[in-house]
């Protein structure tokens, strides 16, 4: 089947053109173009040249990042220093020039490193068709129903040390994930209040770990708490087996890497 590409001036026009037609939205194309070249993606390709897609805006403690903002843009943005290590860990330089924040939310396993960080930070996805922003966990639970995303709203951590992130890969610096982990652990008088911990490559899409969050909530980040969190790291997660690692291996090492991350944040 032939591939046709439509470019729409505004995101809302692109959303209308997509409708429920089964057409494919093209962000930076790092995943979609591979699908086209392999003959797996065919038919109508919809893209948008809306400048809002590439904008980063700050309002109080919330940062709005357009879905078309690339990893390279994130890594170069002064206000987004806490996200620089995450953006730099996505692919190599050429991939980062193209790979977008919006595309990362929908990229299949084992991709989605940036989405893991956004999930831990409590980000929300802004639909292109309007309406209220959606918690990222809701979007990631069923990405087929996600619709076109215009932007993500990210609460900026008050204390940058409350946010930690790590990626485990076999090839450094640009291998894909054995797993990735992000934690947002704000503390009040030394106790964790509102723990959010997310894993990547430990399920079909990035997901929060209720078990780890339960262990951390209300505690100080001491050696005993970290050990308990490491023990339950893989609880409730269903890591897939792929060419990078087996499900068994991912489960075995999740606690080790979670412990290292938490020790670095203590
Ligand atoms: C060599 C290589 C290395 C890579 N390494 C990594 C890595 O280390 N970590 C990682 O996380 N990823 C990696 N990726 C995957 C990919 O580059 C990133 O996940 C990227 O962020 C995807 O964004 P994109 O704009 O290129 O997506 P696209 O290819 O344009 O789209 C991907 C999917 O998202 C959908 N989509 C795109 N934008 C939107 C939107 N605004 N709203 C709704 N749906 C949308 C598309 O329809 C499609 O289904 C790698 C890819 C390659 C080719």
mmCIF file of C-alpha atoms and ligand atoms in Angstrom:
data_model
loop_
_atom_site.group_PDB
_atom_site.id
_atom_site.type_symbol
_atom_site.label_atom_id
_atom_site.label_comp_id
_atom_site.label_asym_id
_atom_site.label_seq_id
_atom_site.Cartn_x
_atom_site.Cartn_y
_atom_site.Cartn_z
ATOM 1 C CA UNK A 1 0.000 0.000 0.000
ATOM 2 C CA UNK A 2 1.226 3.534 -0.771
ATOM 3 C CA UNK A 3 2.225 5.918 2.001
ATOM 4 C CA UNK A 4 0.855 9.463 1.836
ATOM 5 C CA UNK A 5 2.015 12.273 4.113
ATOM 6 C CA UNK A 6 -0.263 15.182 5.130
ATOM 7 C CA UNK A 7 1.117 18.241 6.899
ATOM 8 C CA UNK A 8 -1.355 20.351 8.880
ATOM 9 C CA UNK A 9 -0.703 23.921 9.990
ATOM 10 C CA UNK A 10 -2.241 23.468 13.432
ATOM 11 C CA UNK A 11 -2.331 20.601 15.860
ATOM 12 C CA UNK A 12 -6.109 20.714 16.093
ATOM 13 C CA UNK A 13 -6.303 20.244 12.291
ATOM 14 C CA UNK A 14 -3.931 17.300 12.595
ATOM 15 C CA UNK A 15 -6.071 15.838 15.395
ATOM 16 C CA UNK A 16 -9.187 16.188 13.202
ATOM 17 C CA UNK A 17 -7.395 14.595 10.254
ATOM 18 C CA UNK A 18 -6.366 11.667 12.439
ATOM 19 C CA UNK A 19 -9.838 11.233 13.904
ATOM 20 C CA UNK A 20 -10.471 7.531 14.179
ATOM 21 C CA UNK A 21 -9.155 6.885 10.664
ATOM 22 C CA UNK A 22 -6.282 4.598 11.646
ATOM 23 C CA UNK A 23 -3.769 7.078 10.182
ATOM 24 C CA UNK A 24 -0.385 7.361 11.919
ATOM 25 C CA UNK A 25 0.863 10.564 13.524
ATOM 26 C CA UNK A 26 4.475 11.395 12.759
ATOM 27 C CA UNK A 27 6.484 13.121 15.494
ATOM 28 C CA UNK A 28 10.249 13.082 15.011
ATOM 29 C CA UNK A 29 9.835 9.828 13.113
ATOM 30 C CA UNK A 30 12.624 7.836 14.772
ATOM 31 C CA UNK A 31 10.210 4.950 15.378
ATOM 32 C CA UNK A 32 7.596 5.597 12.673
ATOM 33 C CA UNK A 33 10.120 5.909 9.806
ATOM 34 C CA UNK A 34 11.616 2.551 10.746
ATOM 35 C CA UNK A 35 8.110 1.101 10.539
ATOM 36 C CA UNK A 36 7.546 2.705 7.124
ATOM 37 C CA UNK A 37 10.874 1.422 5.810
ATOM 38 C CA UNK A 38 10.016 -2.079 7.041
ATOM 39 C CA UNK A 39 6.578 -1.918 5.382
ATOM 40 C CA UNK A 40 4.868 -2.245 8.785
ATOM 41 C CA UNK A 41 3.399 1.275 8.708
ATOM 42 C CA UNK A 42 1.377 2.086 5.613
ATOM 43 C CA UNK A 43 -1.422 4.383 4.490
ATOM 44 C CA UNK A 44 -1.883 7.961 5.722
ATOM 45 C CA UNK A 45 0.812 9.661 7.755
ATOM 46 C CA UNK A 46 -0.277 12.866 9.505
ATOM 47 C CA UNK A 47 2.104 15.499 10.824
ATOM 48 C CA UNK A 48 1.790 19.087 12.020
ATOM 49 C CA UNK A 49 3.993 22.145 11.589
ATOM 50 C CA UNK A 50 2.321 23.920 14.549
ATOM 51 C CA UNK A 51 5.052 26.039 16.236
ATOM 52 C CA UNK A 52 3.391 25.444 19.644
ATOM 53 C CA UNK A 53 4.606 21.863 19.439
ATOM 54 C CA UNK A 54 8.213 23.033 19.861
ATOM 55 C CA UNK A 55 7.654 25.464 22.737
ATOM 56 C CA UNK A 56 8.699 25.241 26.367
ATOM 57 C CA UNK A 57 6.802 27.515 28.771
ATOM 58 C CA UNK A 58 7.230 28.152 32.472
ATOM 59 C CA UNK A 59 4.391 29.140 34.759
ATOM 60 C CA UNK A 60 5.062 29.103 38.487
ATOM 61 C CA UNK A 61 6.109 25.597 39.445
ATOM 62 C CA UNK A 62 4.782 23.995 36.252
ATOM 63 C CA UNK A 63 6.709 23.576 33.025
ATOM 64 C CA UNK A 64 4.769 23.019 29.814
ATOM 65 C CA UNK A 65 6.791 21.134 27.226
ATOM 66 C CA UNK A 66 5.387 20.913 23.693
ATOM 67 C CA UNK A 67 5.040 17.345 22.447
ATOM 68 C CA UNK A 68 7.301 18.153 19.489
ATOM 69 C CA UNK A 69 10.193 19.347 21.682
ATOM 70 C CA UNK A 70 13.199 17.138 20.983
ATOM 71 C CA UNK A 71 15.596 15.499 23.409
ATOM 72 C CA UNK A 72 18.346 17.776 22.050
ATOM 73 C CA UNK A 73 16.206 20.854 22.867
ATOM 74 C CA UNK A 74 15.588 19.559 26.401
ATOM 75 C CA UNK A 75 19.310 18.916 26.925
ATOM 76 C CA UNK A 76 20.082 22.507 25.856
ATOM 77 C CA UNK A 77 17.366 24.271 27.898
ATOM 78 C CA UNK A 78 18.700 26.082 30.966
ATOM 79 C CA UNK A 79 15.476 25.787 32.976
ATOM 80 C CA UNK A 80 15.320 22.036 32.448
ATOM 81 C CA UNK A 81 18.644 21.094 34.058
ATOM 82 C CA UNK A 82 17.013 18.375 36.151
ATOM 83 C CA UNK A 83 15.937 16.651 32.905
ATOM 84 C CA UNK A 84 19.265 16.973 31.060
ATOM 85 C CA UNK A 85 20.656 13.574 32.132
ATOM 86 C CA UNK A 86 17.410 11.891 31.053
ATOM 87 C CA UNK A 87 17.333 13.522 27.594
ATOM 88 C CA UNK A 88 21.031 12.774 27.035
ATOM 89 C CA UNK A 89 20.445 9.082 27.705
ATOM 90 C CA UNK A 90 17.982 8.693 24.809
ATOM 91 C CA UNK A 91 19.798 7.234 21.784
ATOM 92 C CA UNK A 92 22.834 8.919 20.224
ATOM 93 C CA UNK A 93 23.151 12.562 19.049
ATOM 94 C CA UNK A 94 21.316 12.029 15.727
ATOM 95 C CA UNK A 95 18.393 10.309 17.440
ATOM 96 C CA UNK A 96 18.159 13.083 20.055
ATOM 97 C CA UNK A 97 17.919 15.727 17.302
ATOM 98 C CA UNK A 98 14.724 14.036 16.039
ATOM 99 C CA UNK A 99 13.234 12.158 18.999
ATOM 100 C CA UNK A 100 10.376 14.077 20.602
ATOM 101 C CA UNK A 101 8.853 14.106 24.067
ATOM 102 C CA UNK A 102 5.434 13.183 22.609
ATOM 103 C CA UNK A 103 6.872 10.263 20.650
ATOM 104 C CA UNK A 104 8.630 8.978 23.748
ATOM 105 C CA UNK A 105 5.263 8.573 25.514
ATOM 106 C CA UNK A 106 4.138 6.201 22.745
ATOM 107 C CA UNK A 107 7.406 4.476 21.840
ATOM 108 C CA UNK A 108 7.143 0.712 22.406
ATOM 109 C CA UNK A 109 9.140 -1.324 24.939
ATOM 110 C CA UNK A 110 12.053 -1.035 25.727
ATOM 111 C CA UNK A 111 11.875 2.646 24.770
ATOM 112 C CA UNK A 112 10.248 5.374 26.844
ATOM 113 C CA UNK A 113 13.122 6.479 29.091
ATOM 114 C CA UNK A 114 11.949 10.084 29.114
ATOM 115 C CA UNK A 115 8.376 9.005 29.864
ATOM 116 C CA UNK A 116 9.653 7.162 32.954
ATOM 117 C CA UNK A 117 11.079 10.412 34.330
ATOM 118 C CA UNK A 118 7.886 12.330 33.490
ATOM 119 C CA UNK A 119 5.797 9.666 35.220
ATOM 120 C CA UNK A 120 7.830 9.896 38.423
ATOM 121 C CA UNK A 121 7.580 13.686 38.317
ATOM 122 C CA UNK A 122 3.765 13.539 38.185
ATOM 123 C CA UNK A 123 3.477 15.002 34.671
ATOM 124 C CA UNK A 124 0.146 15.328 32.836
ATOM 125 C CA UNK A 125 -0.554 14.998 29.121
ATOM 126 C CA UNK A 126 -2.463 17.825 27.399
ATOM 127 C CA UNK A 127 -4.762 16.476 24.631
ATOM 128 C CA UNK A 128 -4.568 18.248 21.261
ATOM 129 C CA UNK A 129 -8.356 18.272 21.090
ATOM 130 C CA UNK A 130 -8.649 20.338 24.294
ATOM 131 C CA UNK A 131 -10.115 19.306 27.614
ATOM 132 C CA UNK A 132 -8.295 18.661 30.860
ATOM 133 C CA UNK A 133 -4.771 17.350 31.108
ATOM 134 C CA UNK A 134 -4.558 13.629 31.843
ATOM 135 C CA UNK A 135 -2.276 12.071 34.495
ATOM 136 C CA UNK A 136 0.479 10.280 32.596
ATOM 137 C CA UNK A 137 -0.248 6.975 34.339
ATOM 138 C CA UNK A 138 -3.739 7.018 32.765
ATOM 139 C CA UNK A 139 -2.322 7.654 29.299
ATOM 140 C CA UNK A 140 0.381 5.011 29.667
ATOM 141 C CA UNK A 141 -2.082 2.387 30.935
ATOM 142 C CA UNK A 142 -3.750 2.300 27.507
ATOM 143 C CA UNK A 143 -1.721 4.161 24.935
ATOM 144 C CA UNK A 144 -3.945 3.084 22.027
ATOM 145 C CA UNK A 145 -6.619 5.408 23.399
ATOM 146 C CA UNK A 146 -4.181 8.233 24.160
ATOM 147 C CA UNK A 147 -5.077 10.405 21.157
ATOM 148 C CA UNK A 148 -2.874 13.200 19.904
ATOM 149 C CA UNK A 149 -0.886 14.865 22.702
ATOM 150 C CA UNK A 150 -0.152 18.592 22.418
ATOM 151 C CA UNK A 151 2.166 18.975 25.422
ATOM 152 C CA UNK A 152 3.103 17.666 28.834
ATOM 153 C CA UNK A 153 2.771 19.690 32.038
ATOM 154 C CA UNK A 154 5.574 18.865 34.430
ATOM 155 C CA UNK A 155 5.617 19.965 38.083
ATOM 156 C CA UNK A 156 9.119 21.297 38.701
ATOM 157 C CA UNK A 157 10.632 19.589 41.777
ATOM 158 C CA UNK A 158 11.067 22.240 44.522
ATOM 159 C CA UNK A 159 14.308 20.609 45.612
ATOM 160 C CA UNK A 160 16.183 19.261 42.552
ATOM 161 C CA UNK A 161 17.797 16.658 44.847
ATOM 162 C CA UNK A 162 14.337 15.129 45.359
ATOM 163 C CA UNK A 163 14.460 13.807 41.787
ATOM 164 C CA UNK A 164 16.719 10.935 40.772
ATOM 165 C CA UNK A 165 17.009 8.904 37.616
ATOM 166 C CA UNK A 166 19.113 6.080 36.254
ATOM 167 C CA UNK A 167 19.249 3.946 33.147
ATOM 168 C CA UNK A 168 20.825 0.514 32.930
ATOM 169 C CA UNK A 169 22.025 -0.518 29.485
ATOM 170 C CA UNK A 170 24.555 -3.003 28.177
ATOM 171 C CA UNK A 171 26.043 -0.599 25.598
ATOM 172 C CA UNK A 172 27.164 2.785 26.938
ATOM 173 C CA UNK A 173 26.478 5.609 26.391
ATOM 174 C CA UNK A 174 23.652 4.978 23.917
ATOM 175 C CA UNK A 175 22.287 1.478 24.413
ATOM 176 C CA UNK A 176 18.597 0.831 24.962
ATOM 177 C CA UNK A 177 17.339 0.017 28.432
ATOM 178 C CA UNK A 178 17.731 -3.183 30.384
ATOM 179 C CA UNK A 179 15.620 -1.033 32.678
ATOM 180 C CA UNK A 180 15.332 2.564 33.805
ATOM 181 C CA UNK A 181 14.150 3.992 37.127
ATOM 182 C CA UNK A 182 13.026 7.467 38.169
ATOM 183 C CA UNK A 183 12.134 8.579 41.677
ATOM 184 C CA UNK A 184 10.604 11.765 42.996
ATOM 185 C CA UNK A 185 10.968 11.817 46.779
ATOM 186 C CA UNK A 186 10.092 15.212 48.288
ATOM 187 C CA UNK A 187 10.972 15.373 51.976
ATOM 188 C CA UNK A 188 9.418 17.277 54.883
ATOM 189 C CA UNK A 189 11.450 17.350 58.091
ATOM 190 C CA UNK A 190 13.451 14.426 56.754
ATOM 191 C CA UNK A 191 10.430 12.225 55.916
ATOM 192 C CA UNK A 192 9.326 11.347 52.377
ATOM 193 C CA UNK A 193 5.941 12.868 51.504
ATOM 194 C CA UNK A 194 4.339 11.941 48.163
ATOM 195 C CA UNK A 195 6.776 9.270 46.934
ATOM 196 C CA UNK A 196 6.611 8.497 43.206
ATOM 197 C CA UNK A 197 8.805 5.774 41.728
ATOM 198 C CA UNK A 198 8.567 4.638 38.100
ATOM 199 C CA UNK A 199 10.234 1.869 36.117
ATOM 200 C CA UNK A 200 10.877 1.574 32.380
ATOM 201 C CA UNK A 201 11.308 -1.703 30.458
ATOM 202 C CA UNK A 202 9.728 -3.541 33.401
ATOM 203 C CA UNK A 203 6.337 -3.851 31.682
ATOM 204 C CA UNK A 204 4.681 -3.102 28.357
ATOM 205 C CA UNK A 205 4.969 0.625 29.116
ATOM 206 C CA UNK A 206 6.570 2.774 31.854
ATOM 207 C CA UNK A 207 4.800 2.142 35.150
ATOM 208 C CA UNK A 208 4.804 3.261 38.771
ATOM 209 C CA UNK A 209 5.722 0.810 41.517
ATOM 210 C CA UNK A 210 3.019 0.884 44.176
ATOM 211 C CA UNK A 211 5.030 -1.540 46.347
ATOM 212 C CA UNK A 212 8.159 0.623 46.422
ATOM 213 C CA UNK A 213 6.179 3.809 46.977
ATOM 214 C CA UNK A 214 4.361 2.191 49.920
ATOM 215 C CA UNK A 215 7.644 1.253 51.565
ATOM 216 C CA UNK A 216 9.143 4.739 51.120
ATOM 217 C CA UNK A 217 6.150 6.889 52.048
ATOM 218 C CA UNK A 218 6.502 8.628 55.411
ATOM 219 C CA UNK A 219 9.986 7.202 56.017
ATOM 220 C CA UNK A 220 13.410 8.779 56.089
ATOM 221 C CA UNK A 221 15.705 7.524 53.359
ATOM 222 C CA UNK A 222 17.940 5.461 55.634
ATOM 223 C CA UNK A 223 19.688 2.144 54.993
ATOM 224 C CA UNK A 224 16.840 0.025 56.420
ATOM 225 C CA UNK A 225 14.169 1.758 54.297
ATOM 226 C CA UNK A 226 16.313 1.479 51.175
ATOM 227 C CA UNK A 227 16.863 -2.251 51.827
ATOM 228 C CA UNK A 228 13.093 -2.810 52.222
ATOM 229 C CA UNK A 229 12.363 -0.866 49.014
ATOM 230 C CA UNK A 230 14.976 -2.902 47.104
ATOM 231 C CA UNK A 231 13.343 -6.124 48.313
ATOM 232 C CA UNK A 232 9.978 -5.254 46.752
ATOM 233 C CA UNK A 233 11.373 -3.565 43.606
ATOM 234 C CA UNK A 234 9.950 -6.068 41.096
ATOM 235 C CA UNK A 235 6.650 -6.636 42.928
ATOM 236 C CA UNK A 236 3.634 -6.120 40.638
ATOM 237 C CA UNK A 237 5.807 -5.596 37.533
ATOM 238 C CA UNK A 238 5.814 -7.942 34.517
ATOM 239 C CA UNK A 239 9.070 -7.304 32.651
ATOM 240 C CA UNK A 240 9.114 -8.653 29.089
ATOM 241 C CA UNK A 241 11.886 -10.830 27.681
ATOM 242 C CA UNK A 242 13.662 -9.392 24.644
ATOM 243 C CA UNK A 243 17.057 -9.474 22.935
ATOM 244 C CA UNK A 244 18.500 -7.177 25.627
ATOM 245 C CA UNK A 245 17.498 -9.085 28.768
ATOM 246 C CA UNK A 246 15.183 -11.801 29.992
ATOM 247 C CA UNK A 247 12.239 -11.114 32.243
ATOM 248 C CA UNK A 248 14.020 -13.147 34.952
ATOM 249 C CA UNK A 249 17.184 -11.016 34.695
ATOM 250 C CA UNK A 250 15.253 -7.741 34.844
ATOM 251 C CA UNK A 251 13.490 -8.925 38.002
ATOM 252 C CA UNK A 252 16.761 -10.055 39.574
ATOM 253 C CA UNK A 253 18.595 -6.757 39.046
ATOM 254 C CA UNK A 254 15.752 -4.260 39.615
ATOM 255 C CA UNK A 255 16.363 -4.166 43.382
ATOM 256 C CA UNK A 256 20.123 -3.727 42.989
ATOM 257 C CA UNK A 257 19.689 -0.683 40.755
ATOM 258 C CA UNK A 258 16.877 0.781 42.840
ATOM 259 C CA UNK A 259 19.116 0.536 45.912
ATOM 260 C CA UNK A 260 21.935 2.357 44.070
ATOM 261 C CA UNK A 261 19.571 5.120 42.959
ATOM 262 C CA UNK A 262 18.108 5.610 46.450
ATOM 263 C CA UNK A 263 21.540 5.572 48.109
ATOM 264 C CA UNK A 264 22.550 8.373 45.749
ATOM 265 C CA UNK A 265 19.472 10.396 46.798
ATOM 266 C CA UNK A 266 19.843 9.798 50.580
HETATM 267 C C1 LIG B 1 18.795 4.042 17.124
HETATM 268 C C2 LIG B 1 17.672 4.382 18.102
HETATM 269 C C3 LIG B 1 17.967 4.457 19.452
HETATM 270 C C4 LIG B 1 16.955 4.780 20.362
HETATM 271 N N1 LIG B 1 17.267 4.864 21.694
HETATM 272 C C5 LIG B 1 16.288 5.179 22.581
HETATM 273 C C6 LIG B 1 16.590 5.267 23.976
HETATM 274 O O1 LIG B 1 17.730 5.095 24.415
HETATM 275 N N2 LIG B 1 15.571 5.560 24.827
HETATM 276 C C7 LIG B 1 14.287 5.785 24.393
HETATM 277 O O2 LIG B 1 13.410 6.058 25.221
HETATM 278 N N3 LIG B 1 13.982 5.702 23.093
HETATM 279 C C8 LIG B 1 14.937 5.411 22.174
HETATM 280 N N4 LIG B 1 14.637 5.320 20.839
HETATM 281 C C9 LIG B 1 13.233 5.441 20.420
HETATM 282 C C10 LIG B 1 12.810 6.853 20.011
HETATM 283 O O3 LIG B 1 13.835 7.538 19.347
HETATM 284 C C11 LIG B 1 12.349 7.722 21.181
HETATM 285 O O4 LIG B 1 11.522 6.966 22.040
HETATM 286 C C12 LIG B 1 11.640 8.999 20.700
HETATM 287 O O5 LIG B 1 11.399 9.853 21.812
HETATM 288 C C13 LIG B 1 10.350 8.751 19.936
HETATM 289 O O6 LIG B 1 9.931 10.028 19.479
HETATM 290 P P1 LIG B 1 9.639 10.357 17.936
HETATM 291 O O7 LIG B 1 9.183 11.756 17.876
HETATM 292 O O8 LIG B 1 10.803 10.008 17.073
HETATM 293 O O9 LIG B 1 8.454 9.331 17.676
HETATM 294 P P2 LIG B 1 7.786 8.909 16.295
HETATM 295 O O10 LIG B 1 8.619 7.857 15.649
HETATM 296 O O11 LIG B 1 7.427 10.083 15.471
HETATM 297 O O12 LIG B 1 6.444 8.276 16.890
HETATM 298 C C14 LIG B 1 6.474 7.192 17.790
HETATM 299 C C15 LIG B 1 5.022 6.887 18.186
HETATM 300 O O13 LIG B 1 4.492 7.963 18.935
HETATM 301 C C16 LIG B 1 3.332 8.499 18.288
HETATM 302 N N5 LIG B 1 3.371 9.946 18.528
HETATM 303 C C17 LIG B 1 4.388 10.801 18.263
HETATM 304 N N6 LIG B 1 4.101 12.036 18.701
HETATM 305 C C18 LIG B 1 2.858 11.964 19.238
HETATM 306 C C19 LIG B 1 1.976 12.913 19.850
HETATM 307 N N7 LIG B 1 2.309 14.211 19.998
HETATM 308 N N8 LIG B 1 0.777 12.486 20.298
HETATM 309 C C20 LIG B 1 0.395 11.194 20.161
HETATM 310 N N9 LIG B 1 1.184 10.252 19.580
HETATM 311 C C21 LIG B 1 2.395 10.635 19.138
HETATM 312 C C22 LIG B 1 3.471 8.097 16.831
HETATM 313 O O14 LIG B 1 2.236 8.062 16.163
HETATM 314 C C23 LIG B 1 4.089 6.722 16.973
HETATM 315 O O15 LIG B 1 3.124 5.768 17.311
HETATM 316 C C24 LIG B 1 15.626 5.014 19.909
HETATM 317 C C25 LIG B 1 15.340 4.928 18.529
HETATM 318 C C26 LIG B 1 16.352 4.622 17.632
HETATM 319 C C27 LIG B 1 16.031 4.542 16.158
#
